[in-house]
Every structure is written in C-alpha cells, then in structure tokens.
JSON list of C-alpha atoms in Angstrom, two decimals:
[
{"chain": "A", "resi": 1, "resn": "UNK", "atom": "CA", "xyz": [-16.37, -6.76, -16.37]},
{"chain": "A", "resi": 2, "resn": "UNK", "atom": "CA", "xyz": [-16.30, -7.29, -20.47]},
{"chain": "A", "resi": 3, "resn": "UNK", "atom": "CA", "xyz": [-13.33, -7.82, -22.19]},
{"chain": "A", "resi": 4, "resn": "UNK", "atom": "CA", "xyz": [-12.84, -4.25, -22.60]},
{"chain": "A", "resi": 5, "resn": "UNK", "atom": "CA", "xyz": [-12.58, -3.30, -18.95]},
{"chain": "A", "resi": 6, "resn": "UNK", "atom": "CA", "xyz": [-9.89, -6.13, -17.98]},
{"chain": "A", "resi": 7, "resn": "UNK", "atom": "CA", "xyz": [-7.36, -5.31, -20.58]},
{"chain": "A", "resi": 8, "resn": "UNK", "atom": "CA", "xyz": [-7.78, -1.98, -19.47]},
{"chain": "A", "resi": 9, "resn": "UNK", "atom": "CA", "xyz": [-7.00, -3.05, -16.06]},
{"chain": "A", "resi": 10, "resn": "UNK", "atom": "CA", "xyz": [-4.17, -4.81, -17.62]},
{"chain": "A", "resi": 11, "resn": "UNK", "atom": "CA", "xyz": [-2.97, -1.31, -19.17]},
{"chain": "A", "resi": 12, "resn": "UNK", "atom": "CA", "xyz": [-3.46, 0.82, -16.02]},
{"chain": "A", "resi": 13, "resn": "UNK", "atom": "CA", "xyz": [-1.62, -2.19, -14.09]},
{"chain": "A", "resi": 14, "resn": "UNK", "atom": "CA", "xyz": [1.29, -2.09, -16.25]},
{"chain": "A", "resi": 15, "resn": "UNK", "atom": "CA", "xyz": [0.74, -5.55, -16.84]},
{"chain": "A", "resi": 16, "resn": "UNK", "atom": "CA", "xyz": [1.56, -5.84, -20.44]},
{"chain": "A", "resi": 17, "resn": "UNK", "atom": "CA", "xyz": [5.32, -5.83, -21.65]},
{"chain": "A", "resi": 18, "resn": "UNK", "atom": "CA", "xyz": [7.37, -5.73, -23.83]},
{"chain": "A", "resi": 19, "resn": "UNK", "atom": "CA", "xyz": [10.82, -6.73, -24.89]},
{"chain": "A", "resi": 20, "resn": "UNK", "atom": "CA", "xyz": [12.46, -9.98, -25.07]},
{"chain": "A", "resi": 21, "resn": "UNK", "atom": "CA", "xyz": [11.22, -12.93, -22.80]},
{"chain": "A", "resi": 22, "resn": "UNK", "atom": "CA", "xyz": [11.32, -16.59, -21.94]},
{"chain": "A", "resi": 23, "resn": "UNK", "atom": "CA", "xyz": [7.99, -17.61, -20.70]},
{"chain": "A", "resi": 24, "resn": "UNK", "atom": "CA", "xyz": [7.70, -20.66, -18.38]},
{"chain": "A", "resi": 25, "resn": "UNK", "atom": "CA", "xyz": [6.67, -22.90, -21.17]},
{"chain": "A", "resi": 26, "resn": "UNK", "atom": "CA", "xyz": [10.36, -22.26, -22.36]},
{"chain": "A", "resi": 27, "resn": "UNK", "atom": "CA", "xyz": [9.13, -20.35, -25.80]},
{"chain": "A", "resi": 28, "resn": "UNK", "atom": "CA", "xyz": [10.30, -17.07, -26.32]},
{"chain": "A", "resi": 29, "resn": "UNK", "atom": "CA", "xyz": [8.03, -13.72, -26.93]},
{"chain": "A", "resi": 30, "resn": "UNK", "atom": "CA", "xyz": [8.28, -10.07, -27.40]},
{"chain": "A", "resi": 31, "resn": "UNK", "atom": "CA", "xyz": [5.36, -9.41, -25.26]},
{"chain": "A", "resi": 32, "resn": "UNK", "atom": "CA", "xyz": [4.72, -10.36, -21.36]},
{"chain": "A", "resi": 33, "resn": "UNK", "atom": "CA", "xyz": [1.24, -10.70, -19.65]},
{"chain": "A", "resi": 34, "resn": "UNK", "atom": "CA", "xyz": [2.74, -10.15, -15.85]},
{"chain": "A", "resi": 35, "resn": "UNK", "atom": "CA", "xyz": [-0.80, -10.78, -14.33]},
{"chain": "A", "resi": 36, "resn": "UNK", "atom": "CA", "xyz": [0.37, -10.46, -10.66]},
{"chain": "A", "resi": 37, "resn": "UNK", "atom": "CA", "xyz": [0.47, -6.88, -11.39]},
{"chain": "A", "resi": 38, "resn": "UNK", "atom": "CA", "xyz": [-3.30, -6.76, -11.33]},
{"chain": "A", "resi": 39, "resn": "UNK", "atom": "CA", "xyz": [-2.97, -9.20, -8.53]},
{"chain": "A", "resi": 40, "resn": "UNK", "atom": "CA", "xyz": [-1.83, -6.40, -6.54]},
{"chain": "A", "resi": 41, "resn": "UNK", "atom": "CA", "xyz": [-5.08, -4.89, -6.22]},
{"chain": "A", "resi": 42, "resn": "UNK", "atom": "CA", "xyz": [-7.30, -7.00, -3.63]},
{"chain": "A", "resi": 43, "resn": "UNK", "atom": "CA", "xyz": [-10.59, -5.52, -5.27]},
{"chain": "A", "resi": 44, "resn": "UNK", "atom": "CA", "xyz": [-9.93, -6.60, -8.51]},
{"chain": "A", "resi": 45, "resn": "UNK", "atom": "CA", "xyz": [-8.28, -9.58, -7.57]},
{"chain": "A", "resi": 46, "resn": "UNK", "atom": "CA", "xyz": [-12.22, -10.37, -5.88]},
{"chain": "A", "resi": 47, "resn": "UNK", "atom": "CA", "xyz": [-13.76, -8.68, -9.44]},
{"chain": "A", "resi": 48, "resn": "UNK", "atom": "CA", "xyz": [-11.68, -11.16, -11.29]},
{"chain": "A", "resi": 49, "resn": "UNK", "atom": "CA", "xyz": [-12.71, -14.18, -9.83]},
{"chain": "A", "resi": 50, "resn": "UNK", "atom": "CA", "xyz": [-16.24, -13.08, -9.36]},
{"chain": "A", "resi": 51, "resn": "UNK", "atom": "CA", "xyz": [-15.70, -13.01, -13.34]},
{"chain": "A", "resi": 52, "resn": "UNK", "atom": "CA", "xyz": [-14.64, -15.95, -13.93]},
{"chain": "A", "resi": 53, "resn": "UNK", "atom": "CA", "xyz": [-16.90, -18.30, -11.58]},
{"chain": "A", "resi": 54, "resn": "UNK", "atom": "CA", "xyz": [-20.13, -15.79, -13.43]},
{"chain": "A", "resi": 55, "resn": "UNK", "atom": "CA", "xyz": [-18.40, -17.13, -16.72]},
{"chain": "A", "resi": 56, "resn": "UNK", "atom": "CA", "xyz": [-18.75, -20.93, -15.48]},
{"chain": "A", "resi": 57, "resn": "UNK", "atom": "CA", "xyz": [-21.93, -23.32, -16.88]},
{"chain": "A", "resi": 58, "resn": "UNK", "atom": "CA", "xyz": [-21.81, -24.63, -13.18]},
{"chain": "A", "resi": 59, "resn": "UNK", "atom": "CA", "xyz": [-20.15, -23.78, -9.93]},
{"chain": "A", "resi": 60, "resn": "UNK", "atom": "CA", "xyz": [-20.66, -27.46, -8.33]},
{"chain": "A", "resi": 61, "resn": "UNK", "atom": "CA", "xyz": [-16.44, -27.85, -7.18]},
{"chain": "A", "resi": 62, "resn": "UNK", "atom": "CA", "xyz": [-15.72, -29.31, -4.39]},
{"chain": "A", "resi": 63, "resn": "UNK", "atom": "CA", "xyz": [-11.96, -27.50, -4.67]},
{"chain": "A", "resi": 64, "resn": "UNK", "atom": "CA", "xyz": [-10.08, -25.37, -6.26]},
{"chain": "A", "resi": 65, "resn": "UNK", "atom": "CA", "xyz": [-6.20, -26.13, -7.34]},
{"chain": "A", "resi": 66, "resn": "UNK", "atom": "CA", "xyz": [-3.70, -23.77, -8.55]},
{"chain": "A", "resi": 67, "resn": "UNK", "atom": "CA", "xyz": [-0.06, -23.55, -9.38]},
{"chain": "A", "resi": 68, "resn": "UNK", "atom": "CA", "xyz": [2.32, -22.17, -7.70]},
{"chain": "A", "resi": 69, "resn": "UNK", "atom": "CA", "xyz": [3.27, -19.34, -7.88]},
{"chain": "A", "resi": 70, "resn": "UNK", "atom": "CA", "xyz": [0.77, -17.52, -10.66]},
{"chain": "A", "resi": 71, "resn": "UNK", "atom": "CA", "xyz": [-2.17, -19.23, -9.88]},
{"chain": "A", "resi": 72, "resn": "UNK", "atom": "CA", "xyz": [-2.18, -19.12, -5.89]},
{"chain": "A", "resi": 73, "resn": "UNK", "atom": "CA", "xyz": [-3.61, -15.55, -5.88]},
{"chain": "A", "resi": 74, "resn": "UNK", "atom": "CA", "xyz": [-6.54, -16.13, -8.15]},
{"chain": "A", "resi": 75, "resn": "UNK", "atom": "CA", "xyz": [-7.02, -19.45, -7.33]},
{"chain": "A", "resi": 76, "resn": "UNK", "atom": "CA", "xyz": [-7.65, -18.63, -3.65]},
{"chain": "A", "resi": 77, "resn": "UNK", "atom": "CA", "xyz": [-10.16, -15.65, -4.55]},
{"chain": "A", "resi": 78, "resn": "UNK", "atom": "CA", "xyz": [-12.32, -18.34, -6.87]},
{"chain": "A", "resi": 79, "resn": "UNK", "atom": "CA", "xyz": [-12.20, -20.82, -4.25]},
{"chain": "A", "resi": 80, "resn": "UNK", "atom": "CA", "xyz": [-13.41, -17.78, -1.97]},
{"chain": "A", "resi": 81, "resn": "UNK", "atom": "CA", "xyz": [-15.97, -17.01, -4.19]},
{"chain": "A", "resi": 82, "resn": "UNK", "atom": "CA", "xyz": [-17.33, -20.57, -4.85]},
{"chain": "A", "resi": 83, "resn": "UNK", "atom": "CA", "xyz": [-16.94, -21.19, -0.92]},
{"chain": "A", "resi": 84, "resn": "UNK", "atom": "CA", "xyz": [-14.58, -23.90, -1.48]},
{"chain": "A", "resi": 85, "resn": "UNK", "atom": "CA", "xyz": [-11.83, -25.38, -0.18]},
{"chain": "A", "resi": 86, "resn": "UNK", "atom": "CA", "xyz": [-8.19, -24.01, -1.66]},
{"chain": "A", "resi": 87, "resn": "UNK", "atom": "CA", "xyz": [-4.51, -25.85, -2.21]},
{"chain": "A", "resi": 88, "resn": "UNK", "atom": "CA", "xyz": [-2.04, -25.19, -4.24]},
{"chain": "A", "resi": 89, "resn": "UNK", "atom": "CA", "xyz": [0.68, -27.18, -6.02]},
{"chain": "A", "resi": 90, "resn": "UNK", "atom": "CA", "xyz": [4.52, -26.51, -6.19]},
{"chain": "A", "resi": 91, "resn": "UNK", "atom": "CA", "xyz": [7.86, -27.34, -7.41]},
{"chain": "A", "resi": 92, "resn": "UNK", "atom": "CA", "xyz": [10.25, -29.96, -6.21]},
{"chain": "A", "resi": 93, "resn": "UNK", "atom": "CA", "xyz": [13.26, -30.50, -7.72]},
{"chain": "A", "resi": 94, "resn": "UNK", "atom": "CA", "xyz": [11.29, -29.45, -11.21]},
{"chain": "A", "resi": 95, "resn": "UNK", "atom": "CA", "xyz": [7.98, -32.09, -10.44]},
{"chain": "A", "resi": 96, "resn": "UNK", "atom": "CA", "xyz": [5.06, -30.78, -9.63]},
{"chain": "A", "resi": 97, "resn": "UNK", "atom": "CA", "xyz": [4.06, -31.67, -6.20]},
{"chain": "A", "resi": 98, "resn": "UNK", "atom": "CA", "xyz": [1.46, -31.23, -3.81]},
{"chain": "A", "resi": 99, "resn": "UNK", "atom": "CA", "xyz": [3.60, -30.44, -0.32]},
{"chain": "A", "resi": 100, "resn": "UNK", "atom": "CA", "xyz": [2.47, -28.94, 3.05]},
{"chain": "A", "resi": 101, "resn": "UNK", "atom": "CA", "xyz": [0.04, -31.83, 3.75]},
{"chain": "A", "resi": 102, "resn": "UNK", "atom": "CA", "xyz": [-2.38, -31.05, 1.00]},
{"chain": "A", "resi": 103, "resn": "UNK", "atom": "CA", "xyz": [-4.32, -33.73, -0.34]},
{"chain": "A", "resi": 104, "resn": "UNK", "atom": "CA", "xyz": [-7.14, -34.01, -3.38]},
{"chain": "A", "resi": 105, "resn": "UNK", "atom": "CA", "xyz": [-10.55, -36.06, -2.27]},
{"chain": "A", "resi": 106, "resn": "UNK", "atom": "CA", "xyz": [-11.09, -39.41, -3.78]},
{"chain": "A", "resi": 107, "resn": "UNK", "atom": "CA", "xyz": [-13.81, -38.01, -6.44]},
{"chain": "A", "resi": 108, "resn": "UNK", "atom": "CA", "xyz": [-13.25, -34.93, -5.81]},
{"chain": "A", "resi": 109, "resn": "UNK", "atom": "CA", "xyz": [-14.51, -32.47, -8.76]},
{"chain": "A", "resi": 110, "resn": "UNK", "atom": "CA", "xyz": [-12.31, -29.80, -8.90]},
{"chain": "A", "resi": 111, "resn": "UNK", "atom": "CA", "xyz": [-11.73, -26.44, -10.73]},
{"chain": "A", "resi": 112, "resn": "UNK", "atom": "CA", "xyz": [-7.95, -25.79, -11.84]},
{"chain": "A", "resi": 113, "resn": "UNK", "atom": "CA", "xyz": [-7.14, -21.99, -11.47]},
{"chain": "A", "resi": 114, "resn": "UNK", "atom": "CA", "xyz": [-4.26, -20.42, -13.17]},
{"chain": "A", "resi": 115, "resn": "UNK", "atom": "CA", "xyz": [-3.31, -16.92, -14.00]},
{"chain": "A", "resi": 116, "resn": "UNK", "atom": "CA", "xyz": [-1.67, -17.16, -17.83]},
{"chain": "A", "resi": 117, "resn": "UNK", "atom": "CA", "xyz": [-1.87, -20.25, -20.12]},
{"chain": "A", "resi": 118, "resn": "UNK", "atom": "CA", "xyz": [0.89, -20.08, -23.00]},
{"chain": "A", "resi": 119, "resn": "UNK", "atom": "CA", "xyz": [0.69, -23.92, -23.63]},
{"chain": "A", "resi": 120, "resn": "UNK", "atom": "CA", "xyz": [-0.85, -25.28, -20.55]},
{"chain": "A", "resi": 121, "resn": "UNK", "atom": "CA", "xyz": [1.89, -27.13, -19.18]},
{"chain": "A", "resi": 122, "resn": "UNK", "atom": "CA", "xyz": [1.95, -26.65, -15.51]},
{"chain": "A", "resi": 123, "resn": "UNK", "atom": "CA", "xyz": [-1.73, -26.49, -15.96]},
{"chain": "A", "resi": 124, "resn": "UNK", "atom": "CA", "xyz": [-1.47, -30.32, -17.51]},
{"chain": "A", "resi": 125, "resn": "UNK", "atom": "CA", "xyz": [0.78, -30.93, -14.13]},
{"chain": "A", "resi": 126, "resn": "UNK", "atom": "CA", "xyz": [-1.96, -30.21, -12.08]},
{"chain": "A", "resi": 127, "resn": "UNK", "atom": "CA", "xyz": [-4.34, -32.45, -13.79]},
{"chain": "A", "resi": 128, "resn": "UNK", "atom": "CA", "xyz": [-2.22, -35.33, -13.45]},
{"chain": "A", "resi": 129, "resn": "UNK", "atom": "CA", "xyz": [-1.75, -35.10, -10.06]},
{"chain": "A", "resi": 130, "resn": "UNK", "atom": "CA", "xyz": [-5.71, -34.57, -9.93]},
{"chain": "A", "resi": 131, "resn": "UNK", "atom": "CA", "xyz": [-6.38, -37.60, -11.84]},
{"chain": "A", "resi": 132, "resn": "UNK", "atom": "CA", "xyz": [-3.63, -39.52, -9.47]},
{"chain": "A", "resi": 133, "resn": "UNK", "atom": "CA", "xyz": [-5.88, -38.94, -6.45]},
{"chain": "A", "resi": 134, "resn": "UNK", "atom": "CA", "xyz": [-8.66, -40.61, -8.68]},
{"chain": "A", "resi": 135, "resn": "UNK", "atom": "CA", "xyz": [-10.43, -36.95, -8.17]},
{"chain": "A", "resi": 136, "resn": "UNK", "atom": "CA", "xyz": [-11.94, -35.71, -11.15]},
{"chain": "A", "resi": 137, "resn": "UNK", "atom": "CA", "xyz": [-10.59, -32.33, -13.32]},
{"chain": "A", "resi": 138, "resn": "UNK", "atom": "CA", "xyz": [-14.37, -30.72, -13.63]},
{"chain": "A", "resi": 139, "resn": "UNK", "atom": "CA", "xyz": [-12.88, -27.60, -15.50]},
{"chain": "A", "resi": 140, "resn": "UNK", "atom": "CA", "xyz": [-9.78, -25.08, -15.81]},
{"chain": "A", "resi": 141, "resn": "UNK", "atom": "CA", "xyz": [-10.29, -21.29, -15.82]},
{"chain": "A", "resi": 142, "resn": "UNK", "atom": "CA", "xyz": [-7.37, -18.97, -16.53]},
{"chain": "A", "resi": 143, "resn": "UNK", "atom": "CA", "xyz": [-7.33, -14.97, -15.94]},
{"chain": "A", "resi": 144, "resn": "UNK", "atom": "CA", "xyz": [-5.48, -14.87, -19.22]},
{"chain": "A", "resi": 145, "resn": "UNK", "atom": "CA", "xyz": [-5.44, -17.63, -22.56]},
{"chain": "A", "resi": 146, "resn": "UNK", "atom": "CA", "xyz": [-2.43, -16.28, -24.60]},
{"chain": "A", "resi": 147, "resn": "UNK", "atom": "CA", "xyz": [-3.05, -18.45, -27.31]},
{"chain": "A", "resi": 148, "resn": "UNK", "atom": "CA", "xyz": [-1.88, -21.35, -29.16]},
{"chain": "A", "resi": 149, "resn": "UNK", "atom": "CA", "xyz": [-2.19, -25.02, -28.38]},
{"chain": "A", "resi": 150, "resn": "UNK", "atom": "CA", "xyz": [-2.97, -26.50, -24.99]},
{"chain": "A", "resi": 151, "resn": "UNK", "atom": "CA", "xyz": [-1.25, -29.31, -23.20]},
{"chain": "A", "resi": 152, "resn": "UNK", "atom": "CA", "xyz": [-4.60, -30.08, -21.91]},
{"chain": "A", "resi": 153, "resn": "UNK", "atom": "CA", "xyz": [-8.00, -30.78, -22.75]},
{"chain": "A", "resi": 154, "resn": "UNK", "atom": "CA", "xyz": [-10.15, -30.48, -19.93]},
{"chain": "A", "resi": 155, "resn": "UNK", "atom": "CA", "xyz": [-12.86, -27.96, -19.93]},
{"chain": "A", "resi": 156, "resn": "UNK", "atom": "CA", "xyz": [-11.63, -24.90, -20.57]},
{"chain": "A", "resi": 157, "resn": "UNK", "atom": "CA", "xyz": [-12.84, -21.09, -19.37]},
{"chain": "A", "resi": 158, "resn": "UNK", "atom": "CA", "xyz": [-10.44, -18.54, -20.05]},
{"chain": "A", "resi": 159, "resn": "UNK", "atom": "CA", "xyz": [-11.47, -14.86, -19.13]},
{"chain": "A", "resi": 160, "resn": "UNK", "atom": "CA", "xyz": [-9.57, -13.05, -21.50]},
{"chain": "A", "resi": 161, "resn": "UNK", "atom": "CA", "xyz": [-8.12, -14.51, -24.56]},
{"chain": "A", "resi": 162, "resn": "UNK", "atom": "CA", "xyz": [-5.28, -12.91, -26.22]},
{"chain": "A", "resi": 163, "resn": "UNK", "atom": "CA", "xyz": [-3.42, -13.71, -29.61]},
{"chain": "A", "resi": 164, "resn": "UNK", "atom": "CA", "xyz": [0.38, -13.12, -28.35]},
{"chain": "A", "resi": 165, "resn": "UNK", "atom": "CA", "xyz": [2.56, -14.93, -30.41]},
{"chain": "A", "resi": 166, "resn": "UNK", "atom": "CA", "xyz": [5.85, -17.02, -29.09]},
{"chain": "A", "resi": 167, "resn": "UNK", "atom": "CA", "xyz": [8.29, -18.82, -30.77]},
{"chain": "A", "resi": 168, "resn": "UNK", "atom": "CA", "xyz": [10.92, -22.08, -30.01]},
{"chain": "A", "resi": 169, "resn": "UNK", "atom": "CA", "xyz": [14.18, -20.30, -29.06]},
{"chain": "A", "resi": 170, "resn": "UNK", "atom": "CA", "xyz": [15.39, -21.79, -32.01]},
{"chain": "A", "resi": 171, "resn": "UNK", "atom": "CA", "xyz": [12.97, -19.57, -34.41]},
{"chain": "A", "resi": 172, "resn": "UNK", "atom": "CA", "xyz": [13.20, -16.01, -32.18]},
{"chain": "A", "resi": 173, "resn": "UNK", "atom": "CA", "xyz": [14.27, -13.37, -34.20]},
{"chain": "A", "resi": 174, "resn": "UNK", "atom": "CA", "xyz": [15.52, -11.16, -31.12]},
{"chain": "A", "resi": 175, "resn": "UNK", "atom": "CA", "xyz": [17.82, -14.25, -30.07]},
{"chain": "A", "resi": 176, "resn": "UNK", "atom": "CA", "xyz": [19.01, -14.03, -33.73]},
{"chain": "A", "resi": 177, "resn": "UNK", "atom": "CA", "xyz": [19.59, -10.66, -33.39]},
{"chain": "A", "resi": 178, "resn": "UNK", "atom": "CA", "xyz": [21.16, -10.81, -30.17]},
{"chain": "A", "resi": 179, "resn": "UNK", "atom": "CA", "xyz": [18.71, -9.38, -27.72]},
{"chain": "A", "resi": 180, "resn": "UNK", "atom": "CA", "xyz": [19.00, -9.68, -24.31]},
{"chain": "A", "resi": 181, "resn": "UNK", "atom": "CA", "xyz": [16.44, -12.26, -22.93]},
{"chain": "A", "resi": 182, "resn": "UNK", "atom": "CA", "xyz": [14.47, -12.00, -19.57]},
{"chain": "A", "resi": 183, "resn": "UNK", "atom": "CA", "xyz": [12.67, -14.48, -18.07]},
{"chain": "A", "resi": 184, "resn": "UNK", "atom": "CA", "xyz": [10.34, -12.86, -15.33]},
{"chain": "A", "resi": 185, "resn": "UNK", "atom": "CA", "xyz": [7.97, -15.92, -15.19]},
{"chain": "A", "resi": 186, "resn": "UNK", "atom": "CA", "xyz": [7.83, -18.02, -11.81]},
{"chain": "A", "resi": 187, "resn": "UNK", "atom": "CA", "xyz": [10.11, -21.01, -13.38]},
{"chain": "A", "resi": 188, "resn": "UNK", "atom": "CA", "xyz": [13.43, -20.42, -14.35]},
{"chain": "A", "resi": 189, "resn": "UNK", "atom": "CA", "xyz": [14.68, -22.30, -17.34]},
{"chain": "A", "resi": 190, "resn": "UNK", "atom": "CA", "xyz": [18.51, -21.19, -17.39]}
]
C-alpha cells in the first residue's frame, strides 16, 4: 500500500473528522484521525501491519508493546506479523502501567506500536517503562504521525504522515468562539 491507498482507506473508513476536538495529548484540533475505524476491518488491519514491518530497516524484535487502547489492535497484528510476542500497557489511576502479569525481558529489543502520534506522549510512557525493565526501545512505528514535535526520540517509522495542525486550549479559535469540544480519544482529560 503507498500513501495514496491508506488515506483512501482512511476516507472510505470514515476515519477522518472534523469539528472541534481534544486529542489525548490535551491540544485541541479541528480535525480527528479515528484510526480504529480502519481497525474494524481485520484484512486491512493484517495489510497495515504487513506495511509497516515492510517499511522497517530490520525486523530483529523480540516484542512488540502498545498502548492501550489505540495501539492494542495494530500492535498485536505487527507482533503477528514479525512472529513475536505481544503486551500491551494501560492506565492506572493516570500512570502508565504494565498490569495482567506482563513483563518486558531484561534486554529485550522491542518495537513500540501505536495507532496516532500527536506529540508522542503515551508513546514516551511506554519507553520508560521499556527502559525500566533495562530492555531496550529498538524502534516505534505508528499507523498515523500527525505532526509536530515528539516526546520521544527513539527510532521512528511512521506509515503515514499527516500535517494536522493542533493548538494549546489556550490558542483554539473554536474554544474562543465557543464551540462545543469533543474528546473521542481513549484518555479523557475533563
């Protein structure tokens, strides 16, 4: 798949909004990627991550890790394709925790799967707990890089880059004007 063909499958999906909307990084934008709306679609979902692990300079992991909740569809199909291991990281009490008995090799060298990157802070979660477990972050690879400056600076492997701009809630012109705001993203902000 080019670049072409997945924002087309972004278009058919209805994956692309727009409006009003808090992402999880807390910024505000008038346009939404809503990738679990290609998610939907097991085929692509497998297309997708064949992508990305084609788009790779090496495919030596010995796991992938995703955030929950975007990244644990796409993260799983990578770590399918690469015939890895999979685990996924979560929320408690707003830290980002691995739970359910998961745990991250000693030396590990592991691939960091996410869905959308805005600023890469859950993404920069993830490789902290990675680096506590004295594993190492080998690369991150994203469905969707919306722009802007990164949180992180591992390796970095987005397979669609798009130039959506957000703002601080302070400088949104639709909270100036008095828009309503939705926040669809998996973490809430209030």
């Amino acid at each position: 798949m080019n670049d072409t063909q997945i924002m087309d499958a972004l278009t058919r999906a209805t994956a692309i909004r727009k409006g009003h909307f808090q992402l999880t990084s807390g910024r505000h934008s008038d346009t939404y990627v809503q990738c679990a709306r290609i998610l939907e679609d097991p085929q692509l979902t497998t297309e997708l991550a064949q992508q990305m692990v084609a788009r790779l300079p090496d495919d030596s992991f010995d796991l992938v890790v995703a955030p929950a909740v975007g990244g644990i569809i796409i993260g799983f199909a990578v770590a399918q394709t690469l015939g890895v291991p999979f685990l996924f990281t979560e929320r408690q009490e707003g830290v980002m925790v691995l739970r359910r008995g998961f745990e991250i090799p000693p030396a590990a060298r592991v691939l960091i799967v996410e869905d959308v990157v805005t600023t890469g802070g859950s993404v920069q979660e993830v490789v902290d707990l990675v680096q506590a477990a004295e594993a190492r972050v080998a690369a991150v690879a994203t469905v969707i890089d919306r722009g802007g400056d990164r949180a992180f600076d591992a390796d970095y492997y987005p397979l669609l880059a798009m130039q959506v701009d957000s703002w601080l809630p302070s400088e949104c012109a639709a909270c100036q004007a008095g828009l309503p705001l939705d926040s669809p993203g998996s973490r809430r902000l209030g």
